[in-house]
């Protein structure tokens, strides 16, 4: 089972472009990342630039509209993620609980939808995309 662990740091929604994390915290996170890697559960990880450096594309009325960050209505934003492969939701939560997070950080744990979970009509609609076959 694949899970995405989404890091949501409070205040990141208002961070200026180019905002960088504290080097001490990064060093702690790297130890955590290494433990995920050594356990063989880490598939991918990345940190994200703040929303002030991003853009949102919405599709009201079927037309693409681009809004540059920051986004006034944002309350929680993703600052980075880990993609892990574990045996259960509980194991994913256990890994998230080991993270050296600070008082202003929350990790949301979300299971990735696997192709095999979709009903036949959804699988048929996506069948032409080769990377989706389970």
PDB file of C-alpha atoms in Angstrom:
ATOM      1  CA  UNK A   1       0.000   0.000   0.000  1.00  0.00           C
ATOM      2  CA  UNK A   2       1.278   3.421  -0.890  1.00  0.00           C
ATOM      3  CA  UNK A   3       0.706   6.410   1.344  1.00  0.00           C
ATOM      4  CA  UNK A   4       1.514  10.064   0.924  1.00  0.00           C
ATOM      5  CA  UNK A   5       2.484  11.909   4.073  1.00  0.00           C
ATOM      6  CA  UNK A   6       1.830  15.613   3.553  1.00  0.00           C
ATOM      7  CA  UNK A   7       3.741  18.083   5.734  1.00  0.00           C
ATOM      8  CA  UNK A   8       1.633  21.150   6.485  1.00  0.00           C
ATOM      9  CA  UNK A   9       3.603  23.808   8.364  1.00  0.00           C
ATOM     10  CA  UNK A  10       1.512  26.550   9.979  1.00  0.00           C
ATOM     11  CA  UNK A  11       2.378  29.978   8.648  1.00  0.00           C
ATOM     12  CA  UNK A  12       3.787  28.652   5.358  1.00  0.00           C
ATOM     13  CA  UNK A  13       0.740  30.024   3.568  1.00  0.00           C
ATOM     14  CA  UNK A  14       2.149  33.528   4.256  1.00  0.00           C
ATOM     15  CA  UNK A  15       5.838  32.767   3.641  1.00  0.00           C
ATOM     16  CA  UNK A  16       7.676  34.989   1.190  1.00  0.00           C
ATOM     17  CA  UNK A  17       9.160  33.547  -1.996  1.00  0.00           C
ATOM     18  CA  UNK A  18      12.574  32.069  -1.307  1.00  0.00           C
ATOM     19  CA  UNK A  19      11.817  31.266   2.352  1.00  0.00           C
ATOM     20  CA  UNK A  20      14.172  28.520   3.497  1.00  0.00           C
ATOM     21  CA  UNK A  21      13.903  26.102   6.423  1.00  0.00           C
ATOM     22  CA  UNK A  22      16.107  26.186   9.518  1.00  0.00           C
ATOM     23  CA  UNK A  23      19.322  24.169   8.881  1.00  0.00           C
ATOM     24  CA  UNK A  24      19.063  22.400  12.273  1.00  0.00           C
ATOM     25  CA  UNK A  25      15.534  21.242  11.499  1.00  0.00           C
ATOM     26  CA  UNK A  26      16.626  20.089   8.050  1.00  0.00           C
ATOM     27  CA  UNK A  27      19.423  18.014   9.631  1.00  0.00           C
ATOM     28  CA  UNK A  28      16.852  16.344  11.937  1.00  0.00           C
ATOM     29  CA  UNK A  29      14.569  15.674   8.983  1.00  0.00           C
ATOM     30  CA  UNK A  30      17.425  14.139   7.014  1.00  0.00           C
ATOM     31  CA  UNK A  31      17.980  11.624   9.820  1.00  0.00           C
ATOM     32  CA  UNK A  32      14.284  10.771   9.670  1.00  0.00           C
ATOM     33  CA  UNK A  33      14.413  10.494   5.869  1.00  0.00           C
ATOM     34  CA  UNK A  34      17.417   8.182   6.178  1.00  0.00           C
ATOM     35  CA  UNK A  35      15.466   5.934   8.577  1.00  0.00           C
ATOM     36  CA  UNK A  36      12.636   5.687   6.024  1.00  0.00           C
ATOM     37  CA  UNK A  37      15.175   4.837   3.344  1.00  0.00           C
ATOM     38  CA  UNK A  38      17.002   2.227   5.441  1.00  0.00           C
ATOM     39  CA  UNK A  39      13.675   0.559   6.284  1.00  0.00           C
ATOM     40  CA  UNK A  40      12.978   0.263   2.559  1.00  0.00           C
ATOM     41  CA  UNK A  41       9.664   2.138   2.691  1.00  0.00           C
ATOM     42  CA  UNK A  42      10.642   5.461   1.075  1.00  0.00           C
ATOM     43  CA  UNK A  43       9.596   5.866  -2.557  1.00  0.00           C
ATOM     44  CA  UNK A  44       9.990   9.643  -2.972  1.00  0.00           C
ATOM     45  CA  UNK A  45      10.155  12.904  -1.043  1.00  0.00           C
ATOM     46  CA  UNK A  46      10.308  16.595  -1.824  1.00  0.00           C
ATOM     47  CA  UNK A  47       9.994  19.958  -0.154  1.00  0.00           C
ATOM     48  CA  UNK A  48       7.903  22.620  -1.861  1.00  0.00           C
ATOM     49  CA  UNK A  49       8.432  26.346  -2.317  1.00  0.00           C
ATOM     50  CA  UNK A  50       5.833  28.477  -0.483  1.00  0.00           C
ATOM     51  CA  UNK A  51       2.487  29.282  -2.113  1.00  0.00           C
ATOM     52  CA  UNK A  52       3.642  32.872  -2.692  1.00  0.00           C
ATOM     53  CA  UNK A  53       5.896  31.471  -5.435  1.00  0.00           C
ATOM     54  CA  UNK A  54       3.144  29.253  -6.892  1.00  0.00           C
ATOM     55  CA  UNK A  55       0.072  29.563  -9.040  1.00  0.00           C
ATOM     56  CA  UNK A  56      -3.367  27.991  -9.041  1.00  0.00           C
ATOM     57  CA  UNK A  57      -5.254  27.070 -12.169  1.00  0.00           C
ATOM     58  CA  UNK A  58      -9.042  26.889 -11.750  1.00  0.00           C
ATOM     59  CA  UNK A  59     -11.616  25.860 -14.334  1.00  0.00           C
ATOM     60  CA  UNK A  60     -14.811  27.818 -13.689  1.00  0.00           C
ATOM     61  CA  UNK A  61     -17.129  27.442 -16.658  1.00  0.00           C
ATOM     62  CA  UNK A  62     -14.624  25.126 -18.349  1.00  0.00           C
ATOM     63  CA  UNK A  63     -12.091  27.924 -18.844  1.00  0.00           C
ATOM     64  CA  UNK A  64      -8.640  27.892 -17.279  1.00  0.00           C
ATOM     65  CA  UNK A  65      -7.947  30.855 -15.009  1.00  0.00           C
ATOM     66  CA  UNK A  66      -4.506  31.382 -13.454  1.00  0.00           C
ATOM     67  CA  UNK A  67      -4.133  33.013 -10.031  1.00  0.00           C
ATOM     68  CA  UNK A  68      -0.633  33.769  -8.779  1.00  0.00           C
ATOM     69  CA  UNK A  69       0.188  33.145  -5.116  1.00  0.00           C
ATOM     70  CA  UNK A  70      -0.081  33.933  -2.324  1.00  0.00           C
ATOM     71  CA  UNK A  71      -3.677  32.782  -1.941  1.00  0.00           C
ATOM     72  CA  UNK A  72      -5.735  34.793   0.552  1.00  0.00           C
ATOM     73  CA  UNK A  73      -8.136  31.951   1.366  1.00  0.00           C
ATOM     74  CA  UNK A  74      -5.419  29.384   2.133  1.00  0.00           C
ATOM     75  CA  UNK A  75      -5.484  28.175   5.742  1.00  0.00           C
ATOM     76  CA  UNK A  76      -3.314  25.074   5.431  1.00  0.00           C
ATOM     77  CA  UNK A  77      -0.792  24.431   2.697  1.00  0.00           C
ATOM     78  CA  UNK A  78       1.536  21.584   1.849  1.00  0.00           C
ATOM     79  CA  UNK A  79       5.203  22.321   2.488  1.00  0.00           C
ATOM     80  CA  UNK A  80       6.478  18.943   1.338  1.00  0.00           C
ATOM     81  CA  UNK A  81       5.674  15.267   1.128  1.00  0.00           C
ATOM     82  CA  UNK A  82       6.931  11.727   1.474  1.00  0.00           C
ATOM     83  CA  UNK A  83       5.649   8.834  -0.622  1.00  0.00           C
ATOM     84  CA  UNK A  84       6.039   5.569   1.268  1.00  0.00           C
ATOM     85  CA  UNK A  85       5.085   1.954   0.667  1.00  0.00           C
ATOM     86  CA  UNK A  86       4.035   0.048   3.759  1.00  0.00           C
ATOM     87  CA  UNK A  87       1.758  -2.860   4.693  1.00  0.00           C
ATOM     88  CA  UNK A  88      -1.019  -0.894   6.401  1.00  0.00           C
ATOM     89  CA  UNK A  89      -2.537   2.476   7.283  1.00  0.00           C
ATOM     90  CA  UNK A  90      -1.378   1.909  10.865  1.00  0.00           C
ATOM     91  CA  UNK A  91       2.237   1.455   9.735  1.00  0.00           C
ATOM     92  CA  UNK A  92       2.023   4.689   7.719  1.00  0.00           C
ATOM     93  CA  UNK A  93       0.714   6.519  10.787  1.00  0.00           C
ATOM     94  CA  UNK A  94       3.517   5.043  12.887  1.00  0.00           C
ATOM     95  CA  UNK A  95       6.104   6.379  10.424  1.00  0.00           C
ATOM     96  CA  UNK A  96       4.447   9.816  10.431  1.00  0.00           C
ATOM     97  CA  UNK A  97       4.494   9.792  14.250  1.00  0.00           C
ATOM     98  CA  UNK A  98       8.277   9.289  14.238  1.00  0.00           C
ATOM     99  CA  UNK A  99       8.879  12.480  12.266  1.00  0.00           C
ATOM    100  CA  UNK A 100      10.797  15.152  14.212  1.00  0.00           C
ATOM    101  CA  UNK A 101       8.055  17.710  13.582  1.00  0.00           C
ATOM    102  CA  UNK A 102       7.817  20.992  15.437  1.00  0.00           C
ATOM    103  CA  UNK A 103       4.866  22.583  17.247  1.00  0.00           C
ATOM    104  CA  UNK A 104       3.734  24.290  14.046  1.00  0.00           C
ATOM    105  CA  UNK A 105       3.791  21.216  11.798  1.00  0.00           C
ATOM    106  CA  UNK A 106       1.115  18.648  11.005  1.00  0.00           C
ATOM    107  CA  UNK A 107       1.424  15.569   8.805  1.00  0.00           C
ATOM    108  CA  UNK A 108      -1.641  14.374   6.950  1.00  0.00           C
ATOM    109  CA  UNK A 109      -1.453  10.690   5.981  1.00  0.00           C
ATOM    110  CA  UNK A 110      -3.379   9.750   2.812  1.00  0.00           C
ATOM    111  CA  UNK A 111      -3.535   6.396   1.056  1.00  0.00           C
ATOM    112  CA  UNK A 112      -2.871   6.455  -2.688  1.00  0.00           C
ATOM    113  CA  UNK A 113      -5.700   5.056  -4.791  1.00  0.00           C
ATOM    114  CA  UNK A 114      -4.494   1.988  -6.631  1.00  0.00           C
ATOM    115  CA  UNK A 115      -5.764   1.196 -10.112  1.00  0.00           C
ATOM    116  CA  UNK A 116      -7.062  -2.178  -8.939  1.00  0.00           C
ATOM    117  CA  UNK A 117      -9.392  -0.443  -6.442  1.00  0.00           C
ATOM    118  CA  UNK A 118     -11.417   1.298  -9.152  1.00  0.00           C
ATOM    119  CA  UNK A 119     -14.626  -0.219 -10.523  1.00  0.00           C
ATOM    120  CA  UNK A 120     -14.411  -1.802 -14.009  1.00  0.00           C
ATOM    121  CA  UNK A 121     -15.860   1.235 -15.830  1.00  0.00           C
ATOM    122  CA  UNK A 122     -13.219   3.533 -14.309  1.00  0.00           C
ATOM    123  CA  UNK A 123     -10.441   1.048 -15.124  1.00  0.00           C
ATOM    124  CA  UNK A 124     -11.728   0.894 -18.704  1.00  0.00           C
ATOM    125  CA  UNK A 125     -11.738   4.699 -19.007  1.00  0.00           C
ATOM    126  CA  UNK A 126      -8.089   4.812 -17.875  1.00  0.00           C
ATOM    127  CA  UNK A 127      -6.919   1.641 -19.638  1.00  0.00           C
ATOM    128  CA  UNK A 128      -4.955   3.457 -22.352  1.00  0.00           C
ATOM    129  CA  UNK A 129      -2.457   4.895 -19.897  1.00  0.00           C
ATOM    130  CA  UNK A 130       0.273   2.254 -19.457  1.00  0.00           C
ATOM    131  CA  UNK A 131       1.541   3.240 -15.991  1.00  0.00           C
ATOM    132  CA  UNK A 132      -1.840   2.699 -14.341  1.00  0.00           C
ATOM    133  CA  UNK A 133      -2.105  -1.059 -14.713  1.00  0.00           C
ATOM    134  CA  UNK A 134      -1.828  -2.942 -11.455  1.00  0.00           C
TER     135      UNK A 134
END
